[in-house]
Amino acid sequence: MAISTEPYKGTRDFYPKDMQLRNWMFGKLSSAARSFGYLEYGGPMIESFELYAAKSGEELVNQQLYHFVDRGDRKVAVRPEMTPTMARLVAARIHELPRPIRLFSIPNLWRYERPQKGRLREHWQLNVDVLGGDALLAETELLTLAVELMRSFGGGERIQVRVNHRKLMDSFFKDTLGLTAEQALKVVKAIDAKDKVDEAKFVGWLSEAGVREDQVATLKRFFGSSLDSIAKEMPCEGANHLLELFKGLSESGVADQVAFDPTIMRGLDYYTGTVFEIYDTSPENRRAMFGGGRYDNLVGMFGGKESLSGVGFGMGDVSLQNFLETHNLVPKFEGEIDVFVSLPKAELRGLSEKVARDLRAGGLNVMTPLQVSGFGAQLKIANKHEAKVAVLFGDSELEKGELILKVLTTGEQLQVKTADTVKTVMGILGSKNS
Ligand code: HAM
């Protein structure tokens, strides 16, 4: 049986046009992170299984992890997220890295999920994390960066960052609702998955967790309350922290894009403080585009004495691309070939090569046809490859030490001295780009 040309379920092939879009997106993501002083890091795609088992949470580990035993009997897993790798890197050099430690990376991650809109088995994820520094200032910076990043794509007005605090929720579950820790955990999971099911199912989960009807009513009232009223009625560390955070976000000029949302929970177990998700305001993309929060003890799981608190987020390329396409924010990309240097006769190969070499030395992307053929056939190849300028050789021009430049985007044609080729082509391309 013939082998299928389809990629593995839930993964994508990236043809050159797809790579152009991906490189453009990643370039903008990296620039946004660098502009706030974050430095890029990387790590292996495979880690020990325990790295995830320790902190990543039941759903990720039991249902979504790709794992196997290697030939040396080690239990290993393909990374489903980057945060544990980042924590390992930081823990290994905790005394050397200058603080605050600001890091970013765009790894590919693997999760065994049912492929659907916005969810695949392999995705790329921008991870931005800051460890150390004052918690409020770090969180303000990170959320500002998230908004600025979306602004850099022209989509800043179309997103909303929804913020909550795990400690506020802990106080509410324990002190107001009177839930046990076990019940609270079930309620957290139910709230986290709330958007994916209808109201009846959600209420069903709550009653399975032993939450009474009057408690459900209190929970619903809480969901509809403003942060100010919650802070007044149940003053606690979490509520006060969020009030301060909103003040900072207002000073940073991003308050319009941020809102308090007590239904934001985050599925991962390691978050201990502020948690947030970023949504497209258009109902077409209902899934969160980014998610993140504060984790206090991740670095500590590697046995060192020092605990170093951090905050970060992950943003997937699939949801970002959906967002950009929904709002028409993807530009039309030009072809990547600057110049096509033709080869009409075998005897001209030396000259054709020299012209190509000089153009490459000038920093241009130059292609040659790899076959001798007539004028028309050469131009067809150049056009198919979306080259911008073609270098053509005509007998009468060659006698005068000249060649022909054809601007393929406009059809314009000019003769130039062979020695002036690079300068003239640069001029043509420069005027097109400016
Ligand atoms: P997460 O919420 O699991 O967080 O993922 C973050 C983002 O990655 C999601 O909002 C979504 O855009 C994207 N994403 C996740 N799974 C998939 C998938 N199967 N297909 C497509 N996109 C996906 C984390 O992973 C945390 N480690 C983020 C973090 C960094 N927290 C602190 N620092």
XYZ file of C-alpha atoms and ligand atoms in Angstrom:
467
model
C 0.000 0.000 0.000
C 1.272 3.477 -0.877
C 2.281 5.678 2.049
C -0.073 8.613 2.617
C 1.105 12.148 1.877
C -1.067 13.467 4.741
C 0.824 14.740 7.789
C 0.253 12.993 11.121
C -3.182 13.807 12.615
C -3.301 17.228 14.214
C -0.009 18.432 12.696
C 0.656 20.762 9.796
C 3.054 20.884 6.869
C 4.521 24.268 6.187
C 5.070 24.974 2.493
C 7.197 28.037 1.670
C 4.151 30.369 1.682
C 3.107 29.012 5.108
C 6.640 29.496 6.388
C 6.586 33.085 5.189
C 3.502 33.738 7.314
C 4.935 31.829 10.264
C 8.296 33.608 10.113
C 6.532 36.959 9.905
C 4.391 36.137 12.965
C 7.325 34.784 14.974
C 9.465 37.769 13.978
C 6.871 40.161 15.376
C 6.415 38.097 18.541
C 10.168 38.014 19.146
C 10.514 41.756 18.507
C 7.728 42.547 20.980
C 9.397 40.413 23.677
C 12.870 41.825 22.941
C 11.532 45.377 23.058
C 10.778 44.830 26.785
C 14.259 43.393 27.418
C 13.353 39.678 27.297
C 16.069 37.338 26.000
C 15.509 34.202 23.949
C 16.231 30.703 25.274
C 15.655 27.173 23.985
C 15.566 23.630 25.303
C 15.116 20.010 24.223
C 11.833 18.639 22.892
C 12.110 15.626 25.181
C 12.270 15.783 28.963
C 11.961 13.270 31.771
C 8.362 12.240 32.428
C 8.547 13.400 36.079
C 9.140 16.985 35.044
C 5.501 17.178 33.953
C 4.051 14.651 36.400
C 5.134 16.876 39.287
C 3.262 20.074 38.431
C 1.516 20.269 35.098
C -1.875 18.948 36.164
C -3.967 15.856 35.671
C -5.473 16.634 32.246
C -2.164 17.456 30.596
C -0.295 14.500 32.066
C -2.928 11.740 31.972
C -4.697 12.610 28.766
C -2.454 14.697 26.579
C 1.167 13.753 27.142
C 3.111 11.888 24.456
C 5.433 9.659 26.441
C 7.500 6.545 25.965
C 10.293 4.469 27.465
C 13.554 5.028 25.582
C 16.091 2.321 24.671
C 17.895 2.968 27.930
C 14.697 2.322 29.958
C 14.174 5.982 30.818
C 10.606 7.234 30.985
C 10.534 10.346 28.823
C 7.908 12.729 27.467
C 7.650 15.060 24.483
C 7.151 18.583 25.844
C 3.462 19.582 26.049
C 4.426 23.002 27.462
C 7.620 24.986 27.960
C 7.220 26.231 31.531
C 8.770 23.166 33.270
C 11.779 23.288 30.895
C 12.184 27.011 31.581
C 11.983 26.386 35.339
C 14.639 23.648 35.014
C 16.969 25.966 33.064
C 16.532 28.724 35.636
C 16.965 26.373 38.618
C 20.229 25.022 37.132
C 21.798 28.538 37.006
C 19.773 30.271 39.665
C 22.752 32.174 41.076
C 24.218 33.185 37.725
C 21.287 34.605 35.788
C 20.905 38.367 36.251
C 17.606 39.332 37.903
C 14.884 39.982 37.136
C 15.216 37.032 34.765
C 13.279 37.891 31.624
C 12.988 35.056 29.124
C 11.131 34.187 25.950
C 11.011 31.240 23.560
C 8.844 29.978 20.678
C 8.979 26.164 20.980
C 6.818 23.568 19.236
C 4.737 21.624 21.746
C 2.867 18.337 21.537
C -0.475 17.497 23.118
C -2.620 14.477 22.339
C -5.848 16.424 21.783
C -8.843 15.982 19.525
C -7.943 18.288 16.632
C -10.523 21.081 16.214
C -10.639 24.824 15.556
C -7.802 26.389 17.510
C -6.513 23.054 18.842
C -3.959 20.795 17.206
C -1.548 18.103 18.365
C 1.528 20.113 17.463
C 1.523 23.862 17.925
C 4.117 26.568 18.443
C 3.788 28.721 21.528
C 5.362 32.018 22.433
C 6.383 31.755 26.091
C 7.241 34.926 27.965
C 8.265 34.690 31.627
C 9.779 36.967 34.232
C 11.204 35.639 37.499
C 12.108 37.887 40.401
C 11.340 41.570 40.734
C 8.348 43.048 42.523
C 5.303 40.847 41.804
C 2.944 43.700 40.938
C 5.442 45.455 38.683
C 6.331 42.188 36.944
C 2.688 41.304 36.315
C 1.931 44.807 35.070
C 4.849 44.601 32.653
C 3.894 41.167 31.389
C 0.271 42.103 30.720
C 1.364 45.363 29.097
C 3.700 43.372 26.871
C 0.822 41.053 25.930
C -1.358 43.989 24.898
C 1.506 45.762 23.067
C 2.236 42.566 21.214
C -1.323 42.416 19.898
C -1.127 46.131 19.073
C 1.969 45.442 16.971
C -0.222 43.230 14.752
C -2.858 45.972 14.570
C -5.245 43.988 16.787
C -4.839 45.740 20.133
C -8.418 46.999 20.260
C -9.883 43.618 19.485
C -8.618 41.688 22.470
C -9.457 41.534 26.108
C -7.235 40.302 28.923
C -9.351 38.660 31.635
C -7.691 38.515 35.010
C -8.388 36.678 38.243
C -6.441 35.603 41.333
C -6.143 32.076 42.695
C -5.969 33.333 46.300
C -9.145 35.361 45.880
C -10.862 32.213 44.671
C -9.401 30.167 47.538
C -10.827 32.683 50.047
C -14.172 32.649 48.298
C -14.406 28.839 48.162
C -13.263 28.357 51.746
C -14.585 31.344 53.672
C -17.705 32.330 51.719
C -18.901 29.024 50.269
C -17.454 26.785 52.984
C -16.163 24.166 50.520
C -13.584 21.540 51.446
C -10.246 21.600 49.580
C -11.328 18.557 47.579
C -14.644 20.168 46.584
C -12.868 23.407 45.701
C -10.545 21.523 43.325
C -13.532 19.984 41.534
C -15.216 23.370 41.305
C -12.015 24.892 39.872
C -11.931 22.224 37.137
C -15.640 22.765 36.419
C -15.190 26.540 36.111
C -12.130 26.062 33.909
C -14.146 23.931 31.474
C -17.327 26.032 31.819
C -17.072 27.707 28.404
C -16.967 24.346 26.626
C -20.314 23.050 27.997
C -23.869 24.312 28.518
C -25.226 25.697 31.795
C -27.030 22.459 32.789
C -23.857 20.412 32.446
C -21.867 22.943 34.465
C -24.447 22.933 37.277
C -24.454 19.099 37.077
C -20.685 19.060 37.715
C -21.145 21.338 40.704
C -23.795 19.116 42.261
C -21.575 16.054 41.623
C -18.936 17.903 43.661
C -21.520 18.182 46.487
C -22.157 21.917 46.005
C -25.684 22.759 47.288
C -28.212 24.852 45.365
C -27.813 27.863 47.649
C -24.032 27.640 47.169
C -24.494 27.518 43.384
C -26.624 30.685 43.653
C -23.864 32.408 45.679
C -21.296 31.296 43.104
C -23.359 32.760 40.268
C -23.802 36.039 42.181
C -20.039 36.149 42.691
C -19.461 35.648 38.950
C -21.597 38.740 38.282
C -19.860 40.975 40.854
C -17.357 43.742 40.197
C -13.896 43.631 41.709
C -14.662 46.734 43.795
C -17.692 45.170 45.419
C -15.863 41.885 46.028
C -12.941 43.765 47.607
C -15.398 45.559 49.913
C -17.442 42.491 50.851
C -14.590 40.032 51.226
C -11.333 41.939 51.667
C -8.461 39.528 51.117
C -4.925 39.397 49.724
C -6.087 38.322 46.263
C -8.661 41.100 45.848
C -6.242 43.783 47.107
C -3.534 42.524 44.779
C -5.861 42.767 41.783
C -6.933 46.306 42.711
C -3.266 47.343 42.767
C -2.602 45.521 39.512
C -5.423 47.375 37.757
C -3.987 50.663 38.994
C -0.618 49.763 37.458
C -2.199 48.669 34.177
C -3.977 51.974 33.951
C -0.642 53.805 34.383
C 0.810 51.625 31.624
C -1.942 52.676 29.212
C -3.536 49.273 28.724
C -6.458 49.385 31.194
C -9.069 49.458 28.398
C -7.935 46.043 27.260
C -8.022 44.402 30.703
C -10.964 43.255 32.831
C -11.562 41.330 36.044
C -13.182 37.947 35.373
C -13.775 35.591 38.314
C -14.430 32.665 35.943
C -10.786 32.569 34.784
C -9.176 29.599 36.526
C -6.430 28.121 34.287
C -6.130 24.340 34.082
C -2.473 24.033 35.108
C -1.802 23.227 38.756
C 1.262 25.377 39.348
C -0.408 28.804 39.373
C -0.603 30.340 42.823
C -1.584 33.986 42.354
C -2.713 36.181 39.485
C -4.058 34.190 36.525
C -5.209 35.527 33.175
C -6.351 34.628 29.705
C -6.521 36.743 26.598
C -9.506 36.558 24.297
C -10.499 37.777 20.893
C -13.523 40.029 21.375
C -15.024 38.580 18.169
C -17.309 35.606 18.913
C -15.772 33.705 15.976
C -12.738 32.777 18.050
C -14.045 31.740 21.416
C -10.944 30.024 22.719
C -8.322 31.819 24.777
C -5.396 33.026 22.687
C -2.950 33.291 25.580
C -2.986 32.041 29.099
C -0.692 32.489 32.029
C -0.197 33.463 35.607
C 2.021 33.580 38.659
C 3.766 30.487 39.977
C 5.611 30.676 43.277
C 7.356 27.379 43.677
C 8.239 25.926 40.279
C 11.964 26.462 40.590
C 11.841 24.863 44.049
C 10.872 21.452 42.658
C 14.487 20.892 41.598
C 15.574 20.648 45.192
C 17.417 23.964 45.546
C 16.914 25.962 48.735
C 15.932 29.167 47.058
C 12.383 29.812 45.959
C 11.951 32.260 43.122
C 8.531 33.443 42.091
C 7.704 34.022 38.437
C 4.907 35.019 36.119
C 4.480 34.223 32.456
C 2.184 33.362 29.611
C 1.946 31.083 26.619
C 0.398 32.138 23.328
C -0.322 29.634 20.577
C 0.351 30.184 16.894
C -2.924 28.511 15.855
C -5.172 30.893 17.763
C -3.022 33.880 16.783
C -3.308 32.989 13.104
C -7.090 32.504 13.431
C -7.304 35.902 15.095
C -5.220 37.646 12.420
C -7.181 36.031 9.593
C -10.560 36.833 11.203
C -9.620 40.506 11.430
C -7.806 40.727 8.072
C -4.510 41.571 9.721
C -2.261 39.324 7.606
C -0.417 41.363 4.973
C 0.054 40.175 1.415
C 3.578 38.789 1.240
C 5.877 39.513 -1.692
C 7.849 36.758 -3.420
C 11.187 36.084 -1.754
C 13.291 35.949 -4.946
C 14.765 39.350 -5.771
C 16.456 38.523 -9.064
C 16.234 35.790 -11.668
C 19.427 35.542 -13.768
C 18.685 33.788 -17.050
C 20.759 31.277 -19.005
C 19.797 31.469 -22.687
C 22.949 29.725 -24.053
C 25.448 27.314 -22.494
C 28.357 29.621 -23.542
C 26.921 32.371 -21.350
C 27.075 30.335 -18.135
C 30.290 32.024 -16.936
C 28.810 35.517 -17.364
C 25.422 34.491 -15.930
C 27.150 33.019 -12.872
C 29.283 36.118 -12.379
C 26.238 38.395 -12.471
C 24.426 36.106 -9.994
C 27.468 35.991 -7.701
C 27.811 39.791 -7.663
C 24.109 40.249 -6.908
C 24.300 37.732 -4.037
C 27.337 39.537 -2.684
C 25.130 42.664 -2.685
C 22.786 40.853 -0.275
C 20.086 39.887 -2.769
C 18.214 36.586 -3.176
C 19.143 35.353 -6.617
C 17.921 32.304 -8.512
C 19.107 30.725 -11.740
C 17.041 28.405 -13.958
C 19.366 25.357 -13.907
C 18.637 24.777 -17.567
C 19.374 26.458 -20.875
C 16.260 27.676 -22.688
C 14.900 30.493 -24.838
C 13.737 33.930 -23.731
C 10.042 33.091 -23.306
C 10.662 29.910 -21.333
C 13.073 31.742 -19.019
C 10.607 34.503 -18.284
C 7.925 31.938 -17.511
C 10.180 30.326 -14.881
C 11.007 33.736 -13.386
C 7.315 34.666 -13.132
C 6.316 31.337 -11.618
C 8.865 31.873 -8.864
C 7.556 35.412 -8.321
C 10.986 36.944 -8.945
C 10.926 40.734 -8.934
C 13.590 41.447 -11.555
C 14.956 39.268 -14.400
C 18.416 39.631 -15.918
C 18.287 38.773 -19.626
C 21.110 38.521 -22.132
C 20.585 39.648 -25.768
C 23.216 39.355 -28.523
C 23.207 43.035 -29.491
C 23.365 44.168 -25.822
C 26.216 41.735 -25.100
C 28.232 43.267 -27.956
C 27.951 46.640 -26.169
C 28.904 45.128 -22.773
C 25.310 45.527 -21.568
C 22.468 43.357 -20.378
C 18.700 43.723 -20.032
C 16.863 44.169 -16.738
C 13.159 43.406 -16.806
C 11.102 44.510 -13.820
C 8.640 41.637 -13.653
C 6.129 43.397 -11.451
C 5.639 46.293 -13.919
C 6.897 44.893 -17.255
C 9.335 47.824 -17.554
C 12.621 46.985 -19.332
C 15.993 48.734 -19.379
C 19.535 48.180 -20.670
C 22.465 48.608 -18.317
C 26.236 48.234 -18.458
C 27.083 44.807 -17.004
C 29.270 46.485 -14.396
C 26.303 48.591 -13.193
C 23.925 45.646 -12.708
C 24.062 45.405 -8.911
C 23.682 49.137 -8.358
C 20.762 49.418 -10.779
C 18.918 46.360 -9.407
C 19.345 47.647 -5.855
C 17.910 50.982 -6.969
C 14.884 49.292 -8.554
C 14.213 47.098 -5.501
C 14.863 49.951 -3.085
C 12.372 52.239 -4.814
C 9.797 49.422 -4.785
C 10.224 48.826 -1.084
C 10.223 52.447 0.003
P -1.831 26.812 28.218
O -3.045 27.576 28.602
O -1.889 25.340 28.329
O -0.630 27.396 29.080
O -1.469 27.205 26.740
C -1.261 28.549 26.378
C -1.807 28.825 24.985
O -1.242 27.901 24.062
C -3.307 28.646 24.832
O -4.009 29.785 25.228
C -3.410 28.404 23.330
O -3.258 29.613 22.598
C -2.165 27.597 23.036
N -2.427 26.146 22.996
C -2.417 25.274 24.015
N -2.697 24.027 23.602
C -2.876 24.104 22.257
C -3.184 23.172 21.225
N -3.346 21.884 21.461
N -3.287 23.626 19.951
C -3.105 24.934 19.673
N -2.813 25.864 20.597
C -2.699 25.471 21.874
C 0.631 26.892 29.100
O 1.026 26.050 28.319
C 1.534 27.543 30.126
N 2.771 26.743 30.213
C 1.808 28.985 29.756
C 2.704 29.688 30.710
C 3.935 30.207 30.461
N 2.425 29.940 31.982
C 3.440 30.573 32.542
N 4.380 30.737 31.607
